[in-house]
Amino acid sequence: MPELPEVQTTLNGIKKFILNKRIKKCDVYVKKLRWELQKDLSTRINNAKITDIRRKAKYIILCGENFYLLFHLGMTGTLRIAKKNNELKKHDHFEIEINKKCLLRFNDPRKFGMIYCSHSWKSLSERFFLNIGPEPLSNNFSSEYLFSISRNKNVAIKTLLMNAKNVAGIGNIYASEALFVAKIRPQKKSKKLSKNNCKNLVRAIKSVLKKAIEKGGSSINDYINADGRSGYFQYDFKVYGRTSLPCHICQSNILQIKINQRSSFYCRNCQK
Ligand SMILES: [Zn+2]
């Protein structure tokens, strides 16, 4: 599932191709993704100019003259730039023609993604963003904030981090990685976090996400040239998916457990 760095990298990659360009044509090849698509979707955005492109949590929003077009990549969605003479691929569900050469295409094999158009930012926010916590890379996500929301919470810290109400867009992969960097066990009860734990954890989250975005930034050009293979970045995970492999720091085996039904990875020796 794409997490925040993958979404930000997608945005960074498509931005230069579509910003300040006019939508020449829009084609919809599917009735329903996670939800049914609006029937008048293409007429709502036809011939309008894209004046901004934003990310909010894991949503990408194309903003234009009198429209906001929101995408969510769901489990398997990708947005990519294609050349106009590239044939449609299997699971290409939606495309916008930008100019004679270039198209923006949405592909989603499992169809958990979302495309929604609104005429106002306010109604879009009320519909999608009301229950989303601060952006992890913003100053609003601070150690004081994490300390305050973790008081009296019995849930595992990893579960707290993966709840978008607390902080936006941190999924299983980067929660696991950040907890390793901060030397905190993923199953530790949130209320047991010290102020120092919170400081280390907030710092670790920001650094892990920034590094992943930088890595993604260098692979996005290949991804566009290669016409549509996104995949995950070659971020070298320290614990995620490394069950029974030696910890990079102490060489003990990385352990795998389930927390809130999600696979979680940690080093018993390095994380307390
Ligand atoms: Zn270790």
PDB file of C-alpha atoms and ligand atoms in Angstrom:
ATOM      1  CA  MET A   1       0.000   0.000   0.000  1.00  0.00           C
ATOM      2  CA  PRO A   2       1.481   3.381  -0.903  1.00  0.00           C
ATOM      3  CA  GLU A   3       2.423   5.372   2.159  1.00  0.00           C
ATOM      4  CA  LEU A   4       3.123   9.084   2.452  1.00  0.00           C
ATOM      5  CA  PRO A   5       6.573   9.049   0.764  1.00  0.00           C
ATOM      6  CA  GLU A   6       5.236   7.142  -2.252  1.00  0.00           C
ATOM      7  CA  VAL A   7       2.334   9.586  -2.563  1.00  0.00           C
ATOM      8  CA  GLN A   8       4.609  12.628  -2.219  1.00  0.00           C
ATOM      9  CA  THR A   9       7.000  11.175  -4.800  1.00  0.00           C
ATOM     10  CA  THR A  10       4.144  10.580  -7.213  1.00  0.00           C
ATOM     11  CA  LEU A  11       3.110  14.202  -6.762  1.00  0.00           C
ATOM     12  CA  ASN A  12       6.679  15.468  -7.261  1.00  0.00           C
ATOM     13  CA  GLY A  13       7.000  13.340 -10.377  1.00  0.00           C
ATOM     14  CA  ILE A  14       3.813  14.361 -12.176  1.00  0.00           C
ATOM     15  CA  LYS A  15       3.857  18.016 -11.128  1.00  0.00           C
ATOM     16  CA  LYS A  16       6.167  19.409 -13.791  1.00  0.00           C
ATOM     17  CA  PHE A  17       4.161  17.727 -16.548  1.00  0.00           C
ATOM     18  CA  ILE A  18       0.737  18.978 -15.543  1.00  0.00           C
ATOM     19  CA  LEU A  19       1.075  22.231 -13.602  1.00  0.00           C
ATOM     20  CA  ASN A  20      -0.387  25.235 -15.433  1.00  0.00           C
ATOM     21  CA  LYS A  21      -1.555  22.986 -18.243  1.00  0.00           C
ATOM     22  CA  ARG A  22      -5.072  22.808 -19.536  1.00  0.00           C
ATOM     23  CA  ILE A  23      -7.054  19.559 -19.471  1.00  0.00           C
ATOM     24  CA  LYS A  24      -7.818  18.874 -23.111  1.00  0.00           C
ATOM     25  CA  LYS A  25      -9.855  15.771 -22.558  1.00  0.00           C
ATOM     26  CA  CYS A  26     -10.743  13.365 -19.800  1.00  0.00           C
ATOM     27  CA  ASP A  27     -11.720   9.725 -20.262  1.00  0.00           C
ATOM     28  CA  VAL A  28     -13.168   7.411 -17.647  1.00  0.00           C
ATOM     29  CA  TYR A  29     -13.010   3.649 -18.336  1.00  0.00           C
ATOM     30  CA  VAL A  30     -14.523   2.324 -15.120  1.00  0.00           C
ATOM     31  CA  LYS A  31     -17.797   2.820 -13.257  1.00  0.00           C
ATOM     32  CA  LYS A  32     -16.588   2.084  -9.804  1.00  0.00           C
ATOM     33  CA  LEU A  33     -13.337   2.078  -7.843  1.00  0.00           C
ATOM     34  CA  ARG A  34     -13.751   2.052  -4.064  1.00  0.00           C
ATOM     35  CA  TRP A  35     -16.913   3.998  -4.764  1.00  0.00           C
ATOM     36  CA  GLU A  36     -18.854   4.783  -7.877  1.00  0.00           C
ATOM     37  CA  LEU A  37     -17.327   7.566  -9.923  1.00  0.00           C
ATOM     38  CA  GLN A  38     -19.324  10.695 -10.579  1.00  0.00           C
ATOM     39  CA  LYS A  39     -21.072  10.384 -13.911  1.00  0.00           C
ATOM     40  CA  ASP A  40     -20.257  13.943 -14.924  1.00  0.00           C
ATOM     41  CA  LEU A  41     -16.613  13.717 -13.859  1.00  0.00           C
ATOM     42  CA  SER A  42     -15.120  14.448 -17.266  1.00  0.00           C
ATOM     43  CA  THR A  43     -17.428  17.366 -18.073  1.00  0.00           C
ATOM     44  CA  ARG A  44     -16.599  18.947 -14.706  1.00  0.00           C
ATOM     45  CA  ILE A  45     -12.904  19.297 -15.540  1.00  0.00           C
ATOM     46  CA  ASN A  46     -12.810  19.430 -19.327  1.00  0.00           C
ATOM     47  CA  ASN A  47     -10.851  22.362 -20.688  1.00  0.00           C
ATOM     48  CA  ALA A  48      -9.976  23.675 -17.204  1.00  0.00           C
ATOM     49  CA  LYS A  49      -6.454  24.687 -16.242  1.00  0.00           C
ATOM     50  CA  ILE A  50      -4.548  22.910 -13.472  1.00  0.00           C
ATOM     51  CA  THR A  51      -3.208  25.722 -11.285  1.00  0.00           C
ATOM     52  CA  ASP A  52      -1.934  23.786  -8.281  1.00  0.00           C
ATOM     53  CA  ILE A  53      -1.284  20.258  -7.089  1.00  0.00           C
ATOM     54  CA  ARG A  54      -1.389  19.411  -3.404  1.00  0.00           C
ATOM     55  CA  ARG A  55      -0.999  16.490  -1.053  1.00  0.00           C
ATOM     56  CA  LYS A  56      -3.120  16.110   2.061  1.00  0.00           C
ATOM     57  CA  ALA A  57      -2.349  12.940   4.049  1.00  0.00           C
ATOM     58  CA  LYS A  58      -2.354  10.317   1.292  1.00  0.00           C
ATOM     59  CA  TYR A  59      -4.617  12.245  -1.064  1.00  0.00           C
ATOM     60  CA  ILE A  60      -3.343  13.994  -4.181  1.00  0.00           C
ATOM     61  CA  ILE A  61      -5.481  16.927  -5.271  1.00  0.00           C
ATOM     62  CA  LEU A  62      -5.285  18.661  -8.640  1.00  0.00           C
ATOM     63  CA  CYS A  63      -6.640  22.159  -8.181  1.00  0.00           C
ATOM     64  CA  GLY A  64      -7.869  24.289 -11.016  1.00  0.00           C
ATOM     65  CA  GLU A  65     -10.278  26.881 -12.214  1.00  0.00           C
ATOM     66  CA  ASN A  66     -13.369  25.971 -10.281  1.00  0.00           C
ATOM     67  CA  PHE A  67     -12.482  22.347  -9.570  1.00  0.00           C
ATOM     68  CA  TYR A  68     -10.625  20.137  -7.121  1.00  0.00           C
ATOM     69  CA  LEU A  69      -9.887  16.653  -8.393  1.00  0.00           C
ATOM     70  CA  LEU A  70      -8.938  14.279  -5.620  1.00  0.00           C
ATOM     71  CA  PHE A  71      -7.107  10.970  -6.032  1.00  0.00           C
ATOM     72  CA  HIS A  72      -6.431   8.265  -3.481  1.00  0.00           C
ATOM     73  CA  LEU A  73      -4.178   5.425  -4.590  1.00  0.00           C
ATOM     74  CA  GLY A  74      -5.861   2.880  -2.316  1.00  0.00           C
ATOM     75  CA  MET A  75      -3.929  -0.404  -2.136  1.00  0.00           C
ATOM     76  CA  THR A  76      -2.476  -0.657  -5.633  1.00  0.00           C
ATOM     77  CA  GLY A  77      -3.176   2.617  -7.430  1.00  0.00           C
ATOM     78  CA  THR A  78      -0.624   4.576  -9.451  1.00  0.00           C
ATOM     79  CA  LEU A  79      -0.759   7.889 -11.256  1.00  0.00           C
ATOM     80  CA  ARG A  80       1.701   8.121 -14.102  1.00  0.00           C
ATOM     81  CA  ILE A  81       2.616  10.243 -17.057  1.00  0.00           C
ATOM     82  CA  ALA A  82       2.233   8.419 -20.361  1.00  0.00           C
ATOM     83  CA  LYS A  83       2.906   9.404 -23.933  1.00  0.00           C
ATOM     84  CA  LYS A  84      -0.121   9.847 -26.078  1.00  0.00           C
ATOM     85  CA  ASN A  85       0.798   6.989 -28.386  1.00  0.00           C
ATOM     86  CA  ASN A  86       1.253   4.546 -25.490  1.00  0.00           C
ATOM     87  CA  GLU A  87      -1.580   2.057 -25.522  1.00  0.00           C
ATOM     88  CA  LEU A  88      -3.794   1.721 -22.502  1.00  0.00           C
ATOM     89  CA  LYS A  89      -2.582  -0.916 -20.070  1.00  0.00           C
ATOM     90  CA  LYS A  90      -4.711  -3.396 -18.218  1.00  0.00           C
ATOM     91  CA  HIS A  91      -6.322  -1.643 -15.212  1.00  0.00           C
ATOM     92  CA  ASP A  92      -5.894   1.864 -16.645  1.00  0.00           C
ATOM     93  CA  HIS A  93      -9.198   3.339 -15.450  1.00  0.00           C
ATOM     94  CA  PHE A  94      -8.892   7.046 -16.024  1.00  0.00           C
ATOM     95  CA  GLU A  95      -6.864   9.486 -18.085  1.00  0.00           C
ATOM     96  CA  ILE A  96      -6.460  13.184 -18.623  1.00  0.00           C
ATOM     97  CA  GLU A  97      -5.012  14.499 -21.865  1.00  0.00           C
ATOM     98  CA  ILE A  98      -2.617  17.334 -21.106  1.00  0.00           C
ATOM     99  CA  ASN A  99      -1.260  18.154 -24.544  1.00  0.00           C
ATOM    100  CA  LYS A 100      -0.304  16.551 -27.837  1.00  0.00           C
ATOM    101  CA  LYS A 101       2.363  14.434 -26.188  1.00  0.00           C
ATOM    102  CA  CYS A 102       1.330  13.741 -22.659  1.00  0.00           C
ATOM    103  CA  LEU A 103      -1.392  12.035 -20.606  1.00  0.00           C
ATOM    104  CA  LEU A 104      -1.934  11.500 -16.908  1.00  0.00           C
ATOM    105  CA  ARG A 105      -3.205   7.967 -16.283  1.00  0.00           C
ATOM    106  CA  PHE A 106      -4.627   6.302 -13.197  1.00  0.00           C
ATOM    107  CA  ASN A 107      -4.107   2.548 -12.936  1.00  0.00           C
ATOM    108  CA  ASP A 108      -5.443   0.386 -10.124  1.00  0.00           C
ATOM    109  CA  PRO A 109      -5.635  -3.435 -10.333  1.00  0.00           C
ATOM    110  CA  ARG A 110      -7.485  -3.907  -7.039  1.00  0.00           C
ATOM    111  CA  LYS A 111      -9.752  -0.881  -7.448  1.00  0.00           C
ATOM    112  CA  PHE A 112      -9.537   0.386  -3.871  1.00  0.00           C
ATOM    113  CA  GLY A 113      -8.496   3.816  -5.091  1.00  0.00           C
ATOM    114  CA  MET A 114     -10.639   6.889  -5.377  1.00  0.00           C
ATOM    115  CA  ILE A 115     -11.247   9.744  -7.804  1.00  0.00           C
ATOM    116  CA  TYR A 116     -13.605  12.511  -6.766  1.00  0.00           C
ATOM    117  CA  CYS A 117     -14.259  15.997  -8.069  1.00  0.00           C
ATOM    118  CA  SER A 118     -15.567  18.921  -6.053  1.00  0.00           C
ATOM    119  CA  HIS A 119     -16.149  22.553  -6.906  1.00  0.00           C
ATOM    120  CA  SER A 120     -15.110  23.804  -3.498  1.00  0.00           C
ATOM    121  CA  TRP A 121     -12.184  23.132  -1.184  1.00  0.00           C
ATOM    122  CA  LYS A 122     -14.482  23.519   1.801  1.00  0.00           C
ATOM    123  CA  SER A 123     -16.822  20.727   0.801  1.00  0.00           C
ATOM    124  CA  LEU A 124     -13.874  18.525  -0.181  1.00  0.00           C
ATOM    125  CA  SER A 125     -12.319  19.094   3.259  1.00  0.00           C
ATOM    126  CA  GLU A 126     -15.565  18.347   5.051  1.00  0.00           C
ATOM    127  CA  ARG A 127     -15.964  15.150   3.119  1.00  0.00           C
ATOM    128  CA  PHE A 128     -12.419  13.778   3.332  1.00  0.00           C
ATOM    129  CA  PHE A 129     -10.110  15.674   5.681  1.00  0.00           C
ATOM    130  CA  LEU A 130     -12.079  16.288   8.885  1.00  0.00           C
ATOM    131  CA  ASN A 131     -10.633  13.397  10.847  1.00  0.00           C
ATOM    132  CA  ILE A 132      -7.043  13.710   9.719  1.00  0.00           C
ATOM    133  CA  GLY A 133      -4.336  14.651  12.213  1.00  0.00           C
ATOM    134  CA  PRO A 134      -1.307  16.872  11.537  1.00  0.00           C
ATOM    135  CA  GLU A 135       1.082  16.208   8.674  1.00  0.00           C
ATOM    136  CA  PRO A 136       4.105  14.377  10.116  1.00  0.00           C
ATOM    137  CA  LEU A 137       6.570  16.674   8.336  1.00  0.00           C
ATOM    138  CA  SER A 138       4.873  19.836   9.592  1.00  0.00           C
ATOM    139  CA  ASN A 139       5.767  21.727  12.762  1.00  0.00           C
ATOM    140  CA  ASN A 140       2.369  20.819  14.190  1.00  0.00           C
ATOM    141  CA  PHE A 141       3.638  17.286  14.600  1.00  0.00           C
ATOM    142  CA  SER A 142       5.975  17.882  17.544  1.00  0.00           C
ATOM    143  CA  SER A 143       7.194  15.869  20.527  1.00  0.00           C
ATOM    144  CA  GLU A 144       4.882  17.927  22.775  1.00  0.00           C
ATOM    145  CA  TYR A 145       1.947  16.979  20.559  1.00  0.00           C
ATOM    146  CA  LEU A 146       2.847  13.278  20.557  1.00  0.00           C
ATOM    147  CA  PHE A 147       3.360  13.305  24.321  1.00  0.00           C
ATOM    148  CA  SER A 148      -0.024  14.946  24.890  1.00  0.00           C
ATOM    149  CA  ILE A 149      -2.026  12.597  22.643  1.00  0.00           C
ATOM    150  CA  SER A 150      -0.337   9.481  24.045  1.00  0.00           C
ATOM    151  CA  ARG A 151      -1.332  10.135  27.669  1.00  0.00           C
ATOM    152  CA  ASN A 152      -3.870   7.631  29.040  1.00  0.00           C
ATOM    153  CA  LYS A 153      -3.735   5.616  25.794  1.00  0.00           C
ATOM    154  CA  ASN A 154      -3.408   1.892  26.293  1.00  0.00           C
ATOM    155  CA  VAL A 155      -2.871   1.094  22.609  1.00  0.00           C
ATOM    156  CA  ALA A 156       0.527   0.076  21.277  1.00  0.00           C
ATOM    157  CA  ILE A 157       2.515   3.080  20.060  1.00  0.00           C
ATOM    158  CA  LYS A 158       2.688   1.585  16.566  1.00  0.00           C
ATOM    159  CA  THR A 159      -1.108   1.398  16.415  1.00  0.00           C
ATOM    160  CA  LEU A 160      -1.373   4.993  17.620  1.00  0.00           C
ATOM    161  CA  LEU A 161       0.997   6.157  14.872  1.00  0.00           C
ATOM    162  CA  MET A 162      -0.933   4.297  12.179  1.00  0.00           C
ATOM    163  CA  ASN A 163      -4.213   5.973  13.110  1.00  0.00           C
ATOM    164  CA  ALA A 164      -4.616   8.931  10.736  1.00  0.00           C
ATOM    165  CA  LYS A 165      -6.569  10.840  13.397  1.00  0.00           C
ATOM    166  CA  ASN A 166      -3.332  11.144  15.352  1.00  0.00           C
ATOM    167  CA  VAL A 167      -0.945  11.808  12.478  1.00  0.00           C
ATOM    168  CA  ALA A 168      -1.523  11.701   8.730  1.00  0.00           C
ATOM    169  CA  GLY A 169      -0.224   9.079   6.349  1.00  0.00           C
ATOM    170  CA  ILE A 170       2.115   6.887   8.420  1.00  0.00           C
ATOM    171  CA  GLY A 171       1.514   3.252   7.536  1.00  0.00           C
ATOM    172  CA  ASN A 172       2.926  -0.073   8.607  1.00  0.00           C
ATOM    173  CA  ILE A 173       6.300   0.238   6.880  1.00  0.00           C
ATOM    174  CA  TYR A 174       7.426   3.653   8.091  1.00  0.00           C
ATOM    175  CA  ALA A 175       5.929   3.210  11.584  1.00  0.00           C
ATOM    176  CA  SER A 176       8.078   0.086  11.983  1.00  0.00           C
ATOM    177  CA  GLU A 177      11.177   1.788  10.635  1.00  0.00           C
ATOM    178  CA  ALA A 178      10.777   4.939  12.742  1.00  0.00           C
ATOM    179  CA  LEU A 179      10.277   2.921  15.940  1.00  0.00           C
ATOM    180  CA  PHE A 180      13.518   1.074  15.244  1.00  0.00           C
ATOM    181  CA  VAL A 181      15.409   4.334  14.720  1.00  0.00           C
ATOM    182  CA  ALA A 182      13.907   5.723  17.950  1.00  0.00           C
ATOM    183  CA  LYS A 183      14.783   2.481  19.810  1.00  0.00           C
ATOM    184  CA  ILE A 184      11.211   1.960  20.996  1.00  0.00           C
ATOM    185  CA  ARG A 185       9.388  -1.377  20.812  1.00  0.00           C
ATOM    186  CA  PRO A 186       6.309  -1.211  18.588  1.00  0.00           C
ATOM    187  CA  GLN A 187       4.131  -2.902  21.212  1.00  0.00           C
ATOM    188  CA  LYS A 188       5.034  -0.429  23.970  1.00  0.00           C
ATOM    189  CA  LYS A 189       1.912   1.122  25.451  1.00  0.00           C
ATOM    190  CA  SER A 190       1.530   4.699  24.268  1.00  0.00           C
ATOM    191  CA  LYS A 191       0.959   6.053  27.776  1.00  0.00           C
ATOM    192  CA  LYS A 192       4.329   4.647  28.870  1.00  0.00           C
ATOM    193  CA  LEU A 193       6.248   6.856  26.434  1.00  0.00           C
ATOM    194  CA  SER A 194       8.510   9.331  28.187  1.00  0.00           C
ATOM    195  CA  LYS A 195       9.041  12.876  26.938  1.00  0.00           C
ATOM    196  CA  ASN A 196      12.413  11.762  25.680  1.00  0.00           C
ATOM    197  CA  ASN A 197      10.846   8.793  23.827  1.00  0.00           C
ATOM    198  CA  CYS A 198       8.452  11.219  22.119  1.00  0.00           C
ATOM    199  CA  LYS A 199      11.298  13.516  21.131  1.00  0.00           C
ATOM    200  CA  ASN A 200      13.279  10.660  19.606  1.00  0.00           C
ATOM    201  CA  LEU A 201      10.244   9.190  17.898  1.00  0.00           C
ATOM    202  CA  VAL A 202       9.097  12.436  16.282  1.00  0.00           C
ATOM    203  CA  ARG A 203      12.631  13.067  15.078  1.00  0.00           C
ATOM    204  CA  ALA A 204      12.861   9.496  13.718  1.00  0.00           C
ATOM    205  CA  ILE A 205       9.523   9.711  11.891  1.00  0.00           C
ATOM    206  CA  LYS A 206      10.489  12.938  10.144  1.00  0.00           C
ATOM    207  CA  SER A 207      13.907  11.629   9.184  1.00  0.00           C
ATOM    208  CA  VAL A 208      12.651   8.252   7.899  1.00  0.00           C
ATOM    209  CA  LEU A 209       9.944   9.917   5.787  1.00  0.00           C
ATOM    210  CA  LYS A 210      12.322  12.560   4.399  1.00  0.00           C
ATOM    211  CA  LYS A 211      14.878   9.936   3.411  1.00  0.00           C
ATOM    212  CA  ALA A 212      12.229   7.836   1.702  1.00  0.00           C
ATOM    213  CA  ILE A 213      10.987  10.876  -0.244  1.00  0.00           C
ATOM    214  CA  GLU A 214      14.559  11.688  -1.307  1.00  0.00           C
ATOM    215  CA  LYS A 215      15.093   8.111  -2.505  1.00  0.00           C
ATOM    216  CA  GLY A 216      11.809   8.225  -4.324  1.00  0.00           C
ATOM    217  CA  GLY A 217      12.756  11.520  -5.866  1.00  0.00           C
ATOM    218  CA  SER A 218      15.729   9.936  -7.539  1.00  0.00           C
ATOM    219  CA  SER A 219      13.761   6.973  -8.880  1.00  0.00           C
ATOM    220  CA  ILE A 220      10.745   8.904 -10.120  1.00  0.00           C
ATOM    221  CA  ASN A 221      12.350   9.906 -13.413  1.00  0.00           C
ATOM    222  CA  ASP A 222      13.057   6.294 -14.259  1.00  0.00           C
ATOM    223  CA  TYR A 223       9.543   5.510 -13.270  1.00  0.00           C
ATOM    224  CA  ILE A 224       8.123   8.031 -15.667  1.00  0.00           C
ATOM    225  CA  ASN A 225      10.488   7.173 -18.502  1.00  0.00           C
ATOM    226  CA  ALA A 226       9.723   3.519 -17.989  1.00  0.00           C
ATOM    227  CA  ASP A 227       6.101   4.477 -18.434  1.00  0.00           C
ATOM    228  CA  GLY A 228       4.346   3.389 -15.377  1.00  0.00           C
ATOM    229  CA  ARG A 229       6.202   0.981 -13.164  1.00  0.00           C
ATOM    230  CA  SER A 230       6.074   2.509  -9.749  1.00  0.00           C
ATOM    231  CA  GLY A 231       6.821  -0.257  -7.272  1.00  0.00           C
ATOM    232  CA  TYR A 232       8.341   0.535  -3.924  1.00  0.00           C
ATOM    233  CA  PHE A 233      11.493   2.497  -3.520  1.00  0.00           C
ATOM    234  CA  GLN A 234      14.803   0.937  -2.865  1.00  0.00           C
ATOM    235  CA  TYR A 235      14.705   2.218   0.653  1.00  0.00           C
ATOM    236  CA  ASP A 236      16.850  -0.181   2.644  1.00  0.00           C
ATOM    237  CA  PHE A 237      14.556  -1.214   5.440  1.00  0.00           C
ATOM    238  CA  LYS A 238      16.193  -1.806   8.798  1.00  0.00           C
ATOM    239  CA  VAL A 239      13.449  -4.019  10.246  1.00  0.00           C
ATOM    240  CA  TYR A 240      10.424  -4.093   7.933  1.00  0.00           C
ATOM    241  CA  GLY A 241      10.124  -7.506   6.248  1.00  0.00           C
ATOM    242  CA  ARG A 242      13.432  -8.661   7.767  1.00  0.00           C
ATOM    243  CA  THR A 243      12.125 -11.474  10.017  1.00  0.00           C
ATOM    244  CA  SER A 244      14.980 -13.642  11.383  1.00  0.00           C
ATOM    245  CA  LEU A 245      17.633 -11.588   9.592  1.00  0.00           C
ATOM    246  CA  PRO A 246      20.394 -10.000  11.694  1.00  0.00           C
ATOM    247  CA  CYS A 247      19.817  -6.529  13.122  1.00  0.00           C
ATOM    248  CA  HIS A 248      22.093  -3.992  11.414  1.00  0.00           C
ATOM    249  CA  ILE A 249      23.232  -2.723  14.811  1.00  0.00           C
ATOM    250  CA  CYS A 250      23.525  -5.719  17.175  1.00  0.00           C
ATOM    251  CA  GLN A 251      23.238  -8.773  14.878  1.00  0.00           C
ATOM    252  CA  SER A 252      20.413 -10.386  16.886  1.00  0.00           C
ATOM    253  CA  ASN A 253      17.535 -11.739  14.832  1.00  0.00           C
ATOM    254  CA  ILE A 254      14.716  -9.352  13.909  1.00  0.00           C
ATOM    255  CA  LEU A 255      11.447 -10.571  15.408  1.00  0.00           C
ATOM    256  CA  GLN A 256       8.019 -10.519  13.795  1.00  0.00           C
ATOM    257  CA  ILE A 257       4.824 -10.168  15.830  1.00  0.00           C
ATOM    258  CA  LYS A 258       1.237  -9.114  15.148  1.00  0.00           C
ATOM    259  CA  ILE A 259      -0.002  -5.847  16.613  1.00  0.00           C
ATOM    260  CA  ASN A 260      -3.594  -4.954  15.866  1.00  0.00           C
ATOM    261  CA  GLN A 261      -3.554  -7.620  13.135  1.00  0.00           C
ATOM    262  CA  ARG A 262      -0.615  -6.027  11.365  1.00  0.00           C
ATOM    263  CA  SER A 263       2.804  -7.621  10.984  1.00  0.00           C
ATOM    264  CA  SER A 264       5.339  -5.756  13.053  1.00  0.00           C
ATOM    265  CA  PHE A 265       9.102  -6.110  13.094  1.00  0.00           C
ATOM    266  CA  TYR A 266      11.595  -5.155  15.779  1.00  0.00           C
ATOM    267  CA  CYS A 267      14.895  -5.906  17.472  1.00  0.00           C
ATOM    268  CA  ARG A 268      14.476  -7.116  21.045  1.00  0.00           C
ATOM    269  CA  ASN A 269      17.930  -5.929  21.894  1.00  0.00           C
ATOM    270  CA  CYS A 270      17.945  -2.430  20.388  1.00  0.00           C
ATOM    271  CA  GLN A 271      14.328  -1.459  21.054  1.00  0.00           C
ATOM    272  CA  LYS A 272      13.000  -1.071  24.607  1.00  0.00           C
TER     273      LYS A 272
HETATM  274 ZN    ZN B   1      19.496  -4.786  17.344  1.00  0.00          ZN
END
